[in-house]
């Protein structure tokens, strides 16, 4: 065998002994320079009976796209596949190789390179351009990955986290994570109660009894699902959502009080321009170095601005003190203080009163959120990754493609069966 054949095989990393390279040259195809390798694929024996007595009957020429390090110089292997007839069993056959599947012009090495690129935050167009294939080829490689996160309904993690995210057609999809390992348990097309009950109902009673806690926001029917499906699970309200509800209630009250003053008054300016200071923890406010502000024409520290602003209204002052105490109680896990704050009888705003009433109706779950270390922080971070995946692709119109891409980028995909990706793409 010639040294040219060995050199080309070494350069292209091809180990099939039945492929013999004969020549190479450059050719312009559609105004782009290509590097063409000419090779022959030999059929050494009959694939049906193993006989070596073969009658050769020409070749089938196939132009195989092969990956290259230089995307501006595509590589094509012009492969001549032998067609033979066995003299013993009278079967016709054509030479086949692991380099490329039957009736396919995209090499398996190119498909693996496309699959590797799909695990990165890149668009399909850029992947197709880099590998000199069509976008449809990239979509076929994507579509041949498994769609499911869990194949068995015999196990569920002890700590779950529920949430939703906007996906295809701006619809809300349900997502569930393992609270310990932060691995995705499942992503469902819809978040409807009927769908969730049907999905979790497929798990065995032992698997559902293994769930100890379920962390969620204040979605009202998630709690019904937990009570119906997980007999031993405690409901945990996420701490971030509790504080977010309280700060939004206070911010609405601040705006209401601000609008009672004249726009040119000092009280109005103290409540309007430094609005972010009212939402920070009081311990984090600057208390030593006053700064001049042209809105209210005075030198004040951040703490002085907040104190003078809340002193304009008794209701606003009570609500601010309640919010600060609530945040501190949640951070320290002081459930007794938290319970007394929820049952507070001070004069506060209407919206904040409704917020506390909501906490009171979900008192056990709220106290669990402060006492237990579990939260939806991992889930919110994962949703941020999903948003980035959608942004890179300018949105998805197919839920299965979105789900598969999420799994690929999280390296959680599994092939349907050995070599099924390469055999079907």
PDB file of C-alpha atoms in Angstrom, residues 207-408:
ATOM      1  CA  UNK A 207     -40.697   6.673  45.031  1.00  0.00           C
ATOM      2  CA  UNK A 208     -43.316   9.300  45.953  1.00  0.00           C
ATOM      3  CA  UNK A 209     -42.995   8.450  49.645  1.00  0.00           C
ATOM      4  CA  UNK A 210     -39.245   9.098  49.403  1.00  0.00           C
ATOM      5  CA  UNK A 211     -39.803  12.838  48.752  1.00  0.00           C
ATOM      6  CA  UNK A 212     -39.209  14.808  51.976  1.00  0.00           C
ATOM      7  CA  UNK A 213     -39.468  18.457  50.881  1.00  0.00           C
ATOM      8  CA  UNK A 214     -40.802  20.358  47.859  1.00  0.00           C
ATOM      9  CA  UNK A 215     -39.648  23.954  47.416  1.00  0.00           C
ATOM     10  CA  UNK A 216     -41.863  26.308  45.410  1.00  0.00           C
ATOM     11  CA  UNK A 217     -43.216  29.812  45.091  1.00  0.00           C
ATOM     12  CA  UNK A 218     -46.714  30.759  46.263  1.00  0.00           C
ATOM     13  CA  UNK A 219     -48.443  29.092  43.312  1.00  0.00           C
ATOM     14  CA  UNK A 220     -51.713  27.924  44.854  1.00  0.00           C
ATOM     15  CA  UNK A 221     -52.171  24.574  43.078  1.00  0.00           C
ATOM     16  CA  UNK A 222     -48.591  23.347  43.479  1.00  0.00           C
ATOM     17  CA  UNK A 223     -49.424  22.719  47.126  1.00  0.00           C
ATOM     18  CA  UNK A 224     -52.445  20.626  46.116  1.00  0.00           C
ATOM     19  CA  UNK A 225     -50.185  18.516  43.893  1.00  0.00           C
ATOM     20  CA  UNK A 226     -47.702  17.968  46.730  1.00  0.00           C
ATOM     21  CA  UNK A 227     -50.437  16.886  49.139  1.00  0.00           C
ATOM     22  CA  UNK A 228     -51.948  14.539  46.554  1.00  0.00           C
ATOM     23  CA  UNK A 229     -48.725  12.920  45.308  1.00  0.00           C
ATOM     24  CA  UNK A 230     -46.172  13.081  48.133  1.00  0.00           C
ATOM     25  CA  UNK A 231     -47.578  11.912  51.481  1.00  0.00           C
ATOM     26  CA  UNK A 232     -44.351  12.513  53.464  1.00  0.00           C
ATOM     27  CA  UNK A 233     -43.267  15.809  51.866  1.00  0.00           C
ATOM     28  CA  UNK A 234     -43.066  19.180  53.596  1.00  0.00           C
ATOM     29  CA  UNK A 235     -43.983  22.250  51.558  1.00  0.00           C
ATOM     30  CA  UNK A 236     -41.253  24.912  51.590  1.00  0.00           C
ATOM     31  CA  UNK A 237     -41.951  28.433  50.305  1.00  0.00           C
ATOM     32  CA  UNK A 238     -38.895  29.955  48.677  1.00  0.00           C
ATOM     33  CA  UNK A 239     -37.359  32.754  50.770  1.00  0.00           C
ATOM     34  CA  UNK A 240     -36.672  34.967  47.776  1.00  0.00           C
ATOM     35  CA  UNK A 241     -40.333  34.984  46.733  1.00  0.00           C
ATOM     36  CA  UNK A 242     -41.465  35.852  50.257  1.00  0.00           C
ATOM     37  CA  UNK A 243     -39.138  38.842  50.505  1.00  0.00           C
ATOM     38  CA  UNK A 244     -39.984  39.868  46.941  1.00  0.00           C
ATOM     39  CA  UNK A 245     -43.709  39.987  47.750  1.00  0.00           C
ATOM     40  CA  UNK A 246     -43.055  42.044  50.864  1.00  0.00           C
ATOM     41  CA  UNK A 247     -40.736  44.551  49.170  1.00  0.00           C
ATOM     42  CA  UNK A 248     -43.181  45.023  46.283  1.00  0.00           C
ATOM     43  CA  UNK A 249     -45.963  45.714  48.766  1.00  0.00           C
ATOM     44  CA  UNK A 250     -43.830  48.283  50.552  1.00  0.00           C
ATOM     45  CA  UNK A 251     -42.771  49.891  47.279  1.00  0.00           C
ATOM     46  CA  UNK A 252     -46.416  50.319  46.241  1.00  0.00           C
ATOM     47  CA  UNK A 253     -47.159  51.959  49.602  1.00  0.00           C
ATOM     48  CA  UNK A 254     -44.178  54.300  49.156  1.00  0.00           C
ATOM     49  CA  UNK A 255     -45.552  55.429  45.789  1.00  0.00           C
ATOM     50  CA  UNK A 256     -49.002  56.016  47.286  1.00  0.00           C
ATOM     51  CA  UNK A 257     -47.595  58.152  50.111  1.00  0.00           C
ATOM     52  CA  UNK A 258     -45.319  60.022  47.699  1.00  0.00           C
ATOM     53  CA  UNK A 259     -48.253  61.032  45.486  1.00  0.00           C
ATOM     54  CA  UNK A 260     -49.964  62.727  48.433  1.00  0.00           C
ATOM     55  CA  UNK A 261     -47.253  65.443  48.453  1.00  0.00           C
ATOM     56  CA  UNK A 262     -46.598  68.229  45.992  1.00  0.00           C
ATOM     57  CA  UNK A 263     -44.029  67.325  43.341  1.00  0.00           C
ATOM     58  CA  UNK A 264     -41.858  70.295  44.308  1.00  0.00           C
ATOM     59  CA  UNK A 265     -41.867  69.474  48.020  1.00  0.00           C
ATOM     60  CA  UNK A 266     -38.930  68.005  49.914  1.00  0.00           C
ATOM     61  CA  UNK A 267     -40.996  65.006  51.055  1.00  0.00           C
ATOM     62  CA  UNK A 268     -41.844  64.092  47.466  1.00  0.00           C
ATOM     63  CA  UNK A 269     -38.190  64.248  46.391  1.00  0.00           C
ATOM     64  CA  UNK A 270     -37.050  62.201  49.410  1.00  0.00           C
ATOM     65  CA  UNK A 271     -39.491  59.428  48.517  1.00  0.00           C
ATOM     66  CA  UNK A 272     -38.998  59.497  44.733  1.00  0.00           C
ATOM     67  CA  UNK A 273     -35.369  59.805  43.617  1.00  0.00           C
ATOM     68  CA  UNK A 274     -33.621  57.520  46.174  1.00  0.00           C
ATOM     69  CA  UNK A 275     -36.280  54.759  45.911  1.00  0.00           C
ATOM     70  CA  UNK A 276     -33.674  51.975  45.730  1.00  0.00           C
ATOM     71  CA  UNK A 277     -32.406  52.859  49.215  1.00  0.00           C
ATOM     72  CA  UNK A 278     -35.756  51.924  50.754  1.00  0.00           C
ATOM     73  CA  UNK A 279     -35.484  48.387  49.396  1.00  0.00           C
ATOM     74  CA  UNK A 280     -32.004  47.737  50.784  1.00  0.00           C
ATOM     75  CA  UNK A 281     -31.304  46.321  54.216  1.00  0.00           C
ATOM     76  CA  UNK A 282     -30.876  49.121  56.714  1.00  0.00           C
ATOM     77  CA  UNK A 283     -27.534  47.713  57.916  1.00  0.00           C
ATOM     78  CA  UNK A 284     -26.109  48.138  54.410  1.00  0.00           C
ATOM     79  CA  UNK A 285     -26.930  51.862  54.160  1.00  0.00           C
ATOM     80  CA  UNK A 286     -24.162  54.461  54.395  1.00  0.00           C
ATOM     81  CA  UNK A 287     -24.312  56.175  57.818  1.00  0.00           C
ATOM     82  CA  UNK A 288     -21.025  58.111  58.111  1.00  0.00           C
ATOM     83  CA  UNK A 289     -20.396  60.087  54.902  1.00  0.00           C
ATOM     84  CA  UNK A 290     -23.167  62.513  53.808  1.00  0.00           C
ATOM     85  CA  UNK A 291     -23.407  63.466  50.148  1.00  0.00           C
ATOM     86  CA  UNK A 292     -25.087  66.371  48.434  1.00  0.00           C
ATOM     87  CA  UNK A 293     -28.132  65.579  46.309  1.00  0.00           C
ATOM     88  CA  UNK A 294     -29.534  68.183  43.966  1.00  0.00           C
ATOM     89  CA  UNK A 295     -33.064  66.717  44.144  1.00  0.00           C
ATOM     90  CA  UNK A 296     -33.640  67.837  47.729  1.00  0.00           C
ATOM     91  CA  UNK A 297     -30.734  70.349  47.908  1.00  0.00           C
ATOM     92  CA  UNK A 298     -29.115  68.913  51.029  1.00  0.00           C
ATOM     93  CA  UNK A 299     -26.190  66.810  52.284  1.00  0.00           C
ATOM     94  CA  UNK A 300     -27.503  63.594  53.849  1.00  0.00           C
ATOM     95  CA  UNK A 301     -26.272  60.067  54.388  1.00  0.00           C
ATOM     96  CA  UNK A 302     -28.256  57.182  52.943  1.00  0.00           C
ATOM     97  CA  UNK A 303     -29.598  56.283  56.379  1.00  0.00           C
ATOM     98  CA  UNK A 304     -30.721  59.885  56.981  1.00  0.00           C
ATOM     99  CA  UNK A 305     -32.534  59.961  53.654  1.00  0.00           C
ATOM    100  CA  UNK A 306     -34.451  56.768  54.479  1.00  0.00           C
ATOM    101  CA  UNK A 307     -35.297  57.819  58.035  1.00  0.00           C
ATOM    102  CA  UNK A 308     -36.547  61.250  56.976  1.00  0.00           C
ATOM    103  CA  UNK A 309     -38.534  59.688  54.124  1.00  0.00           C
ATOM    104  CA  UNK A 310     -40.384  57.107  56.237  1.00  0.00           C
ATOM    105  CA  UNK A 311     -41.103  59.712  58.927  1.00  0.00           C
ATOM    106  CA  UNK A 312     -43.451  61.438  56.502  1.00  0.00           C
ATOM    107  CA  UNK A 313     -46.095  58.757  57.210  1.00  0.00           C
ATOM    108  CA  UNK A 314     -46.781  56.525  60.209  1.00  0.00           C
ATOM    109  CA  UNK A 315     -48.079  53.756  57.959  1.00  0.00           C
ATOM    110  CA  UNK A 316     -44.973  53.944  55.828  1.00  0.00           C
ATOM    111  CA  UNK A 317     -42.722  53.822  58.908  1.00  0.00           C
ATOM    112  CA  UNK A 318     -44.532  50.793  60.348  1.00  0.00           C
ATOM    113  CA  UNK A 319     -44.372  48.987  57.016  1.00  0.00           C
ATOM    114  CA  UNK A 320     -40.660  49.728  56.623  1.00  0.00           C
ATOM    115  CA  UNK A 321     -39.841  48.452  60.107  1.00  0.00           C
ATOM    116  CA  UNK A 322     -41.925  45.349  59.473  1.00  0.00           C
ATOM    117  CA  UNK A 323     -40.154  44.668  56.184  1.00  0.00           C
ATOM    118  CA  UNK A 324     -36.697  45.062  57.727  1.00  0.00           C
ATOM    119  CA  UNK A 325     -37.569  42.807  60.666  1.00  0.00           C
ATOM    120  CA  UNK A 326     -39.063  40.203  58.330  1.00  0.00           C
ATOM    121  CA  UNK A 327     -35.919  40.101  56.175  1.00  0.00           C
ATOM    122  CA  UNK A 328     -33.702  39.717  59.234  1.00  0.00           C
ATOM    123  CA  UNK A 329     -35.904  36.962  60.659  1.00  0.00           C
ATOM    124  CA  UNK A 330     -35.807  35.030  57.378  1.00  0.00           C
ATOM    125  CA  UNK A 331     -32.027  35.333  57.110  1.00  0.00           C
ATOM    126  CA  UNK A 332     -31.467  34.154  60.694  1.00  0.00           C
ATOM    127  CA  UNK A 333     -34.168  31.463  60.545  1.00  0.00           C
ATOM    128  CA  UNK A 334     -36.009  32.908  63.551  1.00  0.00           C
ATOM    129  CA  UNK A 335     -39.418  31.266  63.105  1.00  0.00           C
ATOM    130  CA  UNK A 336     -40.853  32.678  66.365  1.00  0.00           C
ATOM    131  CA  UNK A 337     -40.103  36.250  65.302  1.00  0.00           C
ATOM    132  CA  UNK A 338     -41.412  35.505  61.836  1.00  0.00           C
ATOM    133  CA  UNK A 339     -44.695  34.186  63.196  1.00  0.00           C
ATOM    134  CA  UNK A 340     -45.216  37.259  65.370  1.00  0.00           C
ATOM    135  CA  UNK A 341     -44.487  39.583  62.413  1.00  0.00           C
ATOM    136  CA  UNK A 342     -47.046  37.783  60.257  1.00  0.00           C
ATOM    137  CA  UNK A 343     -49.642  38.289  63.018  1.00  0.00           C
ATOM    138  CA  UNK A 344     -48.698  41.976  63.342  1.00  0.00           C
ATOM    139  CA  UNK A 345     -51.602  44.324  64.153  1.00  0.00           C
ATOM    140  CA  UNK A 346     -49.821  47.623  63.406  1.00  0.00           C
ATOM    141  CA  UNK A 347     -51.164  50.116  60.888  1.00  0.00           C
ATOM    142  CA  UNK A 348     -49.672  49.111  57.554  1.00  0.00           C
ATOM    143  CA  UNK A 349     -50.673  49.456  53.918  1.00  0.00           C
ATOM    144  CA  UNK A 350     -53.531  47.510  52.369  1.00  0.00           C
ATOM    145  CA  UNK A 351     -51.332  45.594  49.935  1.00  0.00           C
ATOM    146  CA  UNK A 352     -48.849  44.668  52.662  1.00  0.00           C
ATOM    147  CA  UNK A 353     -51.748  43.523  54.834  1.00  0.00           C
ATOM    148  CA  UNK A 354     -52.857  41.221  51.990  1.00  0.00           C
ATOM    149  CA  UNK A 355     -49.309  39.914  51.696  1.00  0.00           C
ATOM    150  CA  UNK A 356     -49.179  39.080  55.408  1.00  0.00           C
ATOM    151  CA  UNK A 357     -52.606  37.468  55.101  1.00  0.00           C
ATOM    152  CA  UNK A 358     -51.243  35.265  52.305  1.00  0.00           C
ATOM    153  CA  UNK A 359     -48.314  34.280  54.514  1.00  0.00           C
ATOM    154  CA  UNK A 360     -50.746  33.521  57.338  1.00  0.00           C
ATOM    155  CA  UNK A 361     -52.773  31.164  55.126  1.00  0.00           C
ATOM    156  CA  UNK A 362     -49.516  29.362  54.220  1.00  0.00           C
ATOM    157  CA  UNK A 363     -47.935  29.735  57.649  1.00  0.00           C
ATOM    158  CA  UNK A 364     -46.417  26.245  57.939  1.00  0.00           C
ATOM    159  CA  UNK A 365     -44.825  26.423  54.478  1.00  0.00           C
ATOM    160  CA  UNK A 366     -43.516  29.939  55.142  1.00  0.00           C
ATOM    161  CA  UNK A 367     -41.928  28.893  58.432  1.00  0.00           C
ATOM    162  CA  UNK A 368     -40.380  25.868  56.683  1.00  0.00           C
ATOM    163  CA  UNK A 369     -38.835  28.240  54.150  1.00  0.00           C
ATOM    164  CA  UNK A 370     -37.073  30.138  56.939  1.00  0.00           C
ATOM    165  CA  UNK A 371     -36.095  27.079  58.985  1.00  0.00           C
ATOM    166  CA  UNK A 372     -34.911  24.681  56.242  1.00  0.00           C
ATOM    167  CA  UNK A 373     -31.852  25.304  54.027  1.00  0.00           C
ATOM    168  CA  UNK A 374     -33.606  24.503  50.735  1.00  0.00           C
ATOM    169  CA  UNK A 375     -34.607  27.184  48.237  1.00  0.00           C
ATOM    170  CA  UNK A 376     -35.349  27.730  44.552  1.00  0.00           C
ATOM    171  CA  UNK A 377     -32.062  29.507  43.950  1.00  0.00           C
ATOM    172  CA  UNK A 378     -30.680  26.622  41.879  1.00  0.00           C
ATOM    173  CA  UNK A 379     -33.877  26.580  39.825  1.00  0.00           C
ATOM    174  CA  UNK A 380     -33.778  30.319  39.148  1.00  0.00           C
ATOM    175  CA  UNK A 381     -30.182  29.982  37.971  1.00  0.00           C
ATOM    176  CA  UNK A 382     -31.119  27.107  35.670  1.00  0.00           C
ATOM    177  CA  UNK A 383     -34.003  29.144  34.239  1.00  0.00           C
ATOM    178  CA  UNK A 384     -31.472  31.864  33.450  1.00  0.00           C
ATOM    179  CA  UNK A 385     -29.493  29.331  31.384  1.00  0.00           C
ATOM    180  CA  UNK A 386     -32.662  28.328  29.529  1.00  0.00           C
ATOM    181  CA  UNK A 387     -33.340  31.974  28.678  1.00  0.00           C
ATOM    182  CA  UNK A 388     -29.836  32.241  27.244  1.00  0.00           C
ATOM    183  CA  UNK A 389     -30.387  29.114  25.132  1.00  0.00           C
ATOM    184  CA  UNK A 390     -33.597  30.607  23.740  1.00  0.00           C
ATOM    185  CA  UNK A 391     -31.967  33.985  23.148  1.00  0.00           C
ATOM    186  CA  UNK A 392     -29.097  32.438  21.174  1.00  0.00           C
ATOM    187  CA  UNK A 393     -31.537  30.615  18.890  1.00  0.00           C
ATOM    188  CA  UNK A 394     -33.907  33.622  18.622  1.00  0.00           C
ATOM    189  CA  UNK A 395     -36.606  31.442  20.175  1.00  0.00           C
ATOM    190  CA  UNK A 396     -37.858  27.906  19.533  1.00  0.00           C
ATOM    191  CA  UNK A 397     -41.056  26.849  17.769  1.00  0.00           C
ATOM    192  CA  UNK A 398     -40.648  23.161  18.671  1.00  0.00           C
ATOM    193  CA  UNK A 399     -40.758  22.114  22.326  1.00  0.00           C
ATOM    194  CA  UNK A 400     -38.887  18.828  21.692  1.00  0.00           C
ATOM    195  CA  UNK A 401     -35.974  20.698  20.088  1.00  0.00           C
ATOM    196  CA  UNK A 402     -35.837  23.118  23.014  1.00  0.00           C
ATOM    197  CA  UNK A 403     -35.931  20.279  25.537  1.00  0.00           C
ATOM    198  CA  UNK A 404     -33.223  18.323  23.728  1.00  0.00           C
ATOM    199  CA  UNK A 405     -30.966  21.377  23.422  1.00  0.00           C
ATOM    200  CA  UNK A 406     -31.327  22.037  27.161  1.00  0.00           C
ATOM    201  CA  UNK A 407     -30.285  18.479  27.907  1.00  0.00           C
ATOM    202  CA  UNK A 408     -27.341  18.639  25.515  1.00  0.00           C
TER     203      UNK A 408
END
